[in-house]
């Protein structure tokens, strides 16, 4: 029954989606407004039906309805309820449904928010949404239906991949999907602008907030993903430049470039074709990412199911790229303007450079990710492109970005006067160089970490100086106290100061990455009970093993008493989990996180023959916690820039 | 921002200071780093090698046995005085380029080393050239000159308090009004940048004048539009208002559009079709992804999408077998049932139905169809084999399985099959022996504690669905020795705790233990939470006792 | 003009899609060996009967070198075939040699007894020989000709036909142009 409801509503919304594509075309042909309204209704109808289907699958998962194959594969009777719910995105079919659901929620929100605005653009926006939705719905209807039955009905299900039984399963996939899908909003508006030829700034201004939101979810999704792999995969790292990670990260780069360059377009009506290309690339990369993770053409440490849908995604990717850029090519004549700049040295130029660096980084990562295929196809040599390469080659690019992040606030829009620039540069640059020298004198001796930290200080200082100057100007202008002046500034320039806070968050992330990559220490030892391992300032004494039975697995914990310079700081218990469905155990590392460093323990193995004995790997990774704090700061910054401080003006004001 | 002598002096000193600091920063002597110890050196080399058995980890990070052995080899070679490059070359000669996590810069791989820098350099060059051209274009353009009265109005309007509010809702503005708002915003930005010290007064004056005049021109245009209902004429410097698309497309263009659409659709469909035809899901880790469509190799190929109703028993059986192979139980059952409809006594179909039931986890019902097949043809090898498998796996009746397989061995089997049956026979005999050797019931009882868990009358029996009762045996206060989990218990409940409940193999279950019963509402092991019940057996319990009573008498 | 731009788009996107589609025909986990046609890395192996054996001492004979482990199902599957082939070739200047990796001695001995294997076998407890031969799957078989050159490598279970054909080639010193592949297990 549940399966029937789900399948039927998916098929019905597919029909609606197809109608949603056809209606605006008919409307444009016949000139009847009714067709345009109908395109919007098609979206709202899909919203209702897909929501129904999603709830049907969730219901089936929660009630362990094993007559549905997806449920049988991804839950067991012993699975706790919340993991049953997360089973919705635990495997291919369900994650497609989740994607479609988020997409249609976004579409519904857009349809509702602009129900009486953008009369020209909206029908085509709706059409693009319907087209994307139609693709996902037909994949589900014809290639991998989440409501497929299984016969005979098994007595118990197979259960989620044990690696996915983690609290982050609740956050990471939905966040990342929301980020991916959120990019569909600016993409749909861009396509609508291209189709109608209404290529002014309206679509940019309208989708600005949507893009910021999507960018934020993308950022957070990636950070939470890094956090997840840090504490679950148990190798002590958080980012491996794995194809799957690259796939999730790549859309972030054009999205970031887009966020910056639309500010130039808003002010100067230039870079139109560039911005359209960026958003097309960003959207295509979300499809590319899905293709990569579902096709199994590259191997990855992350758990993903591969299936026949990879090919279908490739077809859709081709369709999107060729179609969008074809449309762009068709409209190129209208996009040609007479771009002007008041001065070579201006924030516009800085943003342009930032775009170049971001796109270069994208090119680098894309090339590195697909290069094994290229090498095998062209030269017949099977190569690997992994972390050492990416670290080496992207470090200069990302540091250039950090530098530009610092330069941006110092330069005025439109024109920078050399004198003022020099004066504004002086203090932040001087102070950050002093910081660099001090760090060198202390103990940071390698070039790249030192450069990263110096640049980080530079960014933070320019932001502080710029804000201080603005506060001073504000005080002169309005005779306000400092806090009031600051509040007024933030309220009046939400995007600017929200952006500053986000930049500070990025600096914290850079700080964390620099510390944890350049100064981490690692030790591995085999210990008998009572023996200790010393790493950095820490002494780790092995106290014994403990085994316990969990609902889905057996776990063996090693108990380690940890002391810092002789002062005891507690008991850590890295764990190995034995799942009946898995051949090898799954480790769960534990770590003690402080602002100065993380102590990370991995139980590599144990033996109980004779005396208890364990193999322990310990890592000390300095400053790592700042990455997550950076994520918090980025969240705050995004909230500041999106917060509706002032009510929107009355409709007809 | 007055310009006094001291100020200008300071101005010339400051950049020098800055340059000095920068020089110092760059020239910082590369101090001699402490030589990393051997562990660290091993890690550094291992981090550059890809672990051959993992999905995508370096030898340094991988927990696999292979990676550990490889780290051992690296350590030995380092101790033998080899350089990092020599060690990398060694692994390269064994596993090829695949083993290096960053490709050697030669041949095609040069592309990944040069490409990014070339792209960045080209991008920066293009950007710089473009910026200079755009700036030159702005300088070459003549200054706009607006009506002085309107300029004054611009000054007033741009800084009026509602101006900013209006700019917030740009969607409702005409292109001209939008242009006006953009210019106003620019004027406000200059003002602010000037005040916060980012613009010099000269630049500020120049920019402000230009933008004020441009805004004045736009205002003039707006006035004209308001006075005369003539369609708007484009203003120099502002984009032409967009035409409605539908009318703008001439018939020839529309044809092109249709052709392009048809082409795109055909392109996408054919791509999707051919790719999905050429592929099938990997059956296992070792399987390749392609079928025989692209490469002409590999087993299987494409699974038939829908079953076509052929009326031929042989075809039905073949398609059933194929469906069985790819574990599509429903299709397999359909095919075999249809075969049985045509030929009710078909032994193969009966046997396969039994095997499907077994594979799907219904081992109890699997024997019946197999017996049916054997009733039809007592010597049918497949059915004999299946009977053995069902007895072996589902019923643990090893003697029965051995009997079935032995009568199978008596027939003339192909050598490969005979090998497999022989293997299974050895295994079954082993298990039979183990079964026989298993301690007798009495011996089992001696190593088991049995008893009942009941609820104290003072506590209300509220056992939510999903709760579980844990009976935990400890030695003293040590870790749990044995744990029994009873899901959804109905109290009072009887239990037995024996060697099979031990947490760790190898630790004997004997002597005296303390017994604790916990009713956990969430069904999971772990410390008790609110609402969980607990009870202990009085005093230590000797393994082998039969009548232990535990009363759940403590609520959390 | 628009058409020309459209063609440019196709020219950029087309090859990219083709490349990604090509990815479907590859298995990213397979590692091609650079050892084919190269001299076989020397080693000294302690056999299960306690004696030692040096690969160099077998120069002048063709060596059939098989890496295996008792826990690997395809190794079990091919074991009888290997023994039968050994019986056929042992008088023709061919030596069969088994190397047990990632295994316990007890399990390995049980395996040899179970399949009645008579050709020499030894253990490689530190995995050094396996790394020397670039082993990544199990079983893996190397054919070494009289000059001590590797003529053929087969990953995964090997069949009777391949064994005989490749042994004949190795006897004549012919280096195969490709690797062979059968059902294999990733080593641990």
PDB file of N, CA and C in Angstrom, chain B residues 105-134:
ATOM      1  N   UNK B 105      56.221  14.127 -13.084  1.00  0.00           N
ATOM      2  CA  UNK B 105      56.072  15.141 -14.132  1.00  0.00           C
ATOM      3  C   UNK B 105      56.768  14.735 -15.420  1.00  0.00           C
ATOM      4  N   UNK B 106      56.169  13.855 -16.137  1.00  0.00           N
ATOM      5  CA  UNK B 106      56.733  13.489 -17.443  1.00  0.00           C
ATOM      6  C   UNK B 106      55.593  12.984 -18.313  1.00  0.00           C
ATOM      7  N   UNK B 107      55.808  13.066 -19.614  1.00  0.00           N
ATOM      8  CA  UNK B 107      54.773  12.630 -20.546  1.00  0.00           C
ATOM      9  C   UNK B 107      53.506  13.428 -20.357  1.00  0.00           C
ATOM     10  N   UNK B 108      52.409  12.736 -20.432  1.00  0.00           N
ATOM     11  CA  UNK B 108      51.120  13.418 -20.329  1.00  0.00           C
ATOM     12  C   UNK B 108      50.945  14.045 -18.949  1.00  0.00           C
ATOM     13  N   UNK B 109      51.564  13.443 -17.932  1.00  0.00           N
ATOM     14  CA  UNK B 109      51.367  13.936 -16.572  1.00  0.00           C
ATOM     15  C   UNK B 109      51.935  15.338 -16.376  1.00  0.00           C
ATOM     16  N   UNK B 110      52.779  15.777 -17.305  1.00  0.00           N
ATOM     17  CA  UNK B 110      53.233  17.166 -17.234  1.00  0.00           C
ATOM     18  C   UNK B 110      52.040  18.112 -17.203  1.00  0.00           C
ATOM     19  N   UNK B 111      50.976  17.664 -17.859  1.00  0.00           N
ATOM     20  CA  UNK B 111      49.777  18.499 -17.950  1.00  0.00           C
ATOM     21  C   UNK B 111      49.286  18.929 -16.572  1.00  0.00           C
ATOM     22  N   UNK B 112      49.253  18.004 -15.611  1.00  0.00           N
ATOM     23  CA  UNK B 112      48.727  18.397 -14.301  1.00  0.00           C
ATOM     24  C   UNK B 112      49.700  19.284 -13.552  1.00  0.00           C
ATOM     25  N   UNK B 113      50.953  19.264 -13.949  1.00  0.00           N
ATOM     26  CA  UNK B 113      51.912  20.121 -13.246  1.00  0.00           C
ATOM     27  C   UNK B 113      51.977  21.505 -13.863  1.00  0.00           C
ATOM     28  N   UNK B 114      51.825  21.561 -15.179  1.00  0.00           N
ATOM     29  CA  UNK B 114      51.948  22.850 -15.858  1.00  0.00           C
ATOM     30  C   UNK B 114      50.575  23.491 -16.045  1.00  0.00           C
ATOM     31  N   UNK B 115      49.590  22.650 -16.358  1.00  0.00           N
ATOM     32  CA  UNK B 115      48.256  23.159 -16.689  1.00  0.00           C
ATOM     33  C   UNK B 115      47.723  24.186 -15.704  1.00  0.00           C
ATOM     34  N   UNK B 116      47.684  23.877 -14.412  1.00  0.00           N
ATOM     35  CA  UNK B 116      47.112  24.845 -13.466  1.00  0.00           C
ATOM     36  C   UNK B 116      47.802  26.194 -13.504  1.00  0.00           C
ATOM     37  N   UNK B 117      49.156  26.172 -13.555  1.00  0.00           N
ATOM     38  CA  UNK B 117      49.864  27.446 -13.544  1.00  0.00           C
ATOM     39  C   UNK B 117      49.643  28.191 -14.846  1.00  0.00           C
ATOM     40  N   UNK B 118      49.658  27.420 -15.950  1.00  0.00           N
ATOM     41  CA  UNK B 118      49.403  28.057 -17.238  1.00  0.00           C
ATOM     42  C   UNK B 118      48.023  28.687 -17.230  1.00  0.00           C
ATOM     43  N   UNK B 119      47.046  27.947 -16.693  1.00  0.00           N
ATOM     44  CA  UNK B 119      45.680  28.471 -16.691  1.00  0.00           C
ATOM     45  C   UNK B 119      45.590  29.717 -15.824  1.00  0.00           C
ATOM     46  N   UNK B 120      46.222  29.671 -14.633  1.00  0.00           N
ATOM     47  CA  UNK B 120      46.160  30.826 -13.747  1.00  0.00           C
ATOM     48  C   UNK B 120      46.840  32.021 -14.393  1.00  0.00           C
ATOM     49  N   UNK B 121      48.012  31.777 -14.998  1.00  0.00           N
ATOM     50  CA  UNK B 121      48.748  32.879 -15.615  1.00  0.00           C
ATOM     51  C   UNK B 121      47.929  33.473 -16.759  1.00  0.00           C
ATOM     52  N   UNK B 122      47.377  32.601 -17.599  1.00  0.00           N
ATOM     53  CA  UNK B 122      46.582  33.093 -18.722  1.00  0.00           C
ATOM     54  C   UNK B 122      45.384  33.870 -18.203  1.00  0.00           C
ATOM     55  N   UNK B 123      44.744  33.338 -17.159  1.00  0.00           N
ATOM     56  CA  UNK B 123      43.574  34.007 -16.604  1.00  0.00           C
ATOM     57  C   UNK B 123      43.926  35.393 -16.088  1.00  0.00           C
ATOM     58  N   UNK B 124      45.054  35.476 -15.365  1.00  0.00           N
ATOM     59  CA  UNK B 124      45.441  36.773 -14.812  1.00  0.00           C
ATOM     60  C   UNK B 124      45.781  37.731 -15.951  1.00  0.00           C
ATOM     61  N   UNK B 125      46.481  37.213 -16.970  1.00  0.00           N
ATOM     62  CA  UNK B 125      46.846  38.076 -18.100  1.00  0.00           C
ATOM     63  C   UNK B 125      45.589  38.635 -18.752  1.00  0.00           C
ATOM     64  N   UNK B 126      44.641  37.753 -19.020  1.00  0.00           N
ATOM     65  CA  UNK B 126      43.401  38.198 -19.672  1.00  0.00           C
ATOM     66  C   UNK B 126      42.703  39.235 -18.799  1.00  0.00           C
ATOM     67  N   UNK B 127      42.646  38.959 -17.483  1.00  0.00           N
ATOM     68  CA  UNK B 127      41.947  39.879 -16.583  1.00  0.00           C
ATOM     69  C   UNK B 127      42.626  41.240 -16.585  1.00  0.00           C
ATOM     70  N   UNK B 128      43.962  41.226 -16.516  1.00  0.00           N
ATOM     71  CA  UNK B 128      44.681  42.506 -16.469  1.00  0.00           C
ATOM     72  C   UNK B 128      44.451  43.293 -17.752  1.00  0.00           C
ATOM     73  N   UNK B 129      44.572  42.587 -18.892  1.00  0.00           N
ATOM     74  CA  UNK B 129      44.352  43.274 -20.168  1.00  0.00           C
ATOM     75  C   UNK B 129      42.950  43.847 -20.231  1.00  0.00           C
ATOM     76  N   UNK B 130      41.972  43.047 -19.812  1.00  0.00           N
ATOM     77  CA  UNK B 130      40.585  43.505 -19.889  1.00  0.00           C
ATOM     78  C   UNK B 130      40.385  44.731 -19.005  1.00  0.00           C
ATOM     79  N   UNK B 131      40.915  44.646 -17.785  1.00  0.00           N
ATOM     80  CA  UNK B 131      40.729  45.763 -16.858  1.00  0.00           C
ATOM     81  C   UNK B 131      41.335  47.046 -17.434  1.00  0.00           C
ATOM     82  N   UNK B 132      42.517  46.888 -18.021  1.00  0.00           N
ATOM     83  CA  UNK B 132      43.147  48.096 -18.576  1.00  0.00           C
ATOM     84  C   UNK B 132      42.344  48.641 -19.737  1.00  0.00           C
ATOM     85  N   UNK B 133      41.805  47.732 -20.558  1.00  0.00           N
ATOM     86  CA  UNK B 133      41.028  48.219 -21.693  1.00  0.00           C
ATOM     87  C   UNK B 133      39.774  48.933 -21.201  1.00  0.00           C
ATOM     88  N   UNK B 134      39.141  48.357 -20.209  1.00  0.00           N
ATOM     89  CA  UNK B 134      37.897  48.957 -19.716  1.00  0.00           C
ATOM     90  C   UNK B 134      38.172  50.326 -19.090  1.00  0.00           C
TER      91      UNK B 134
END
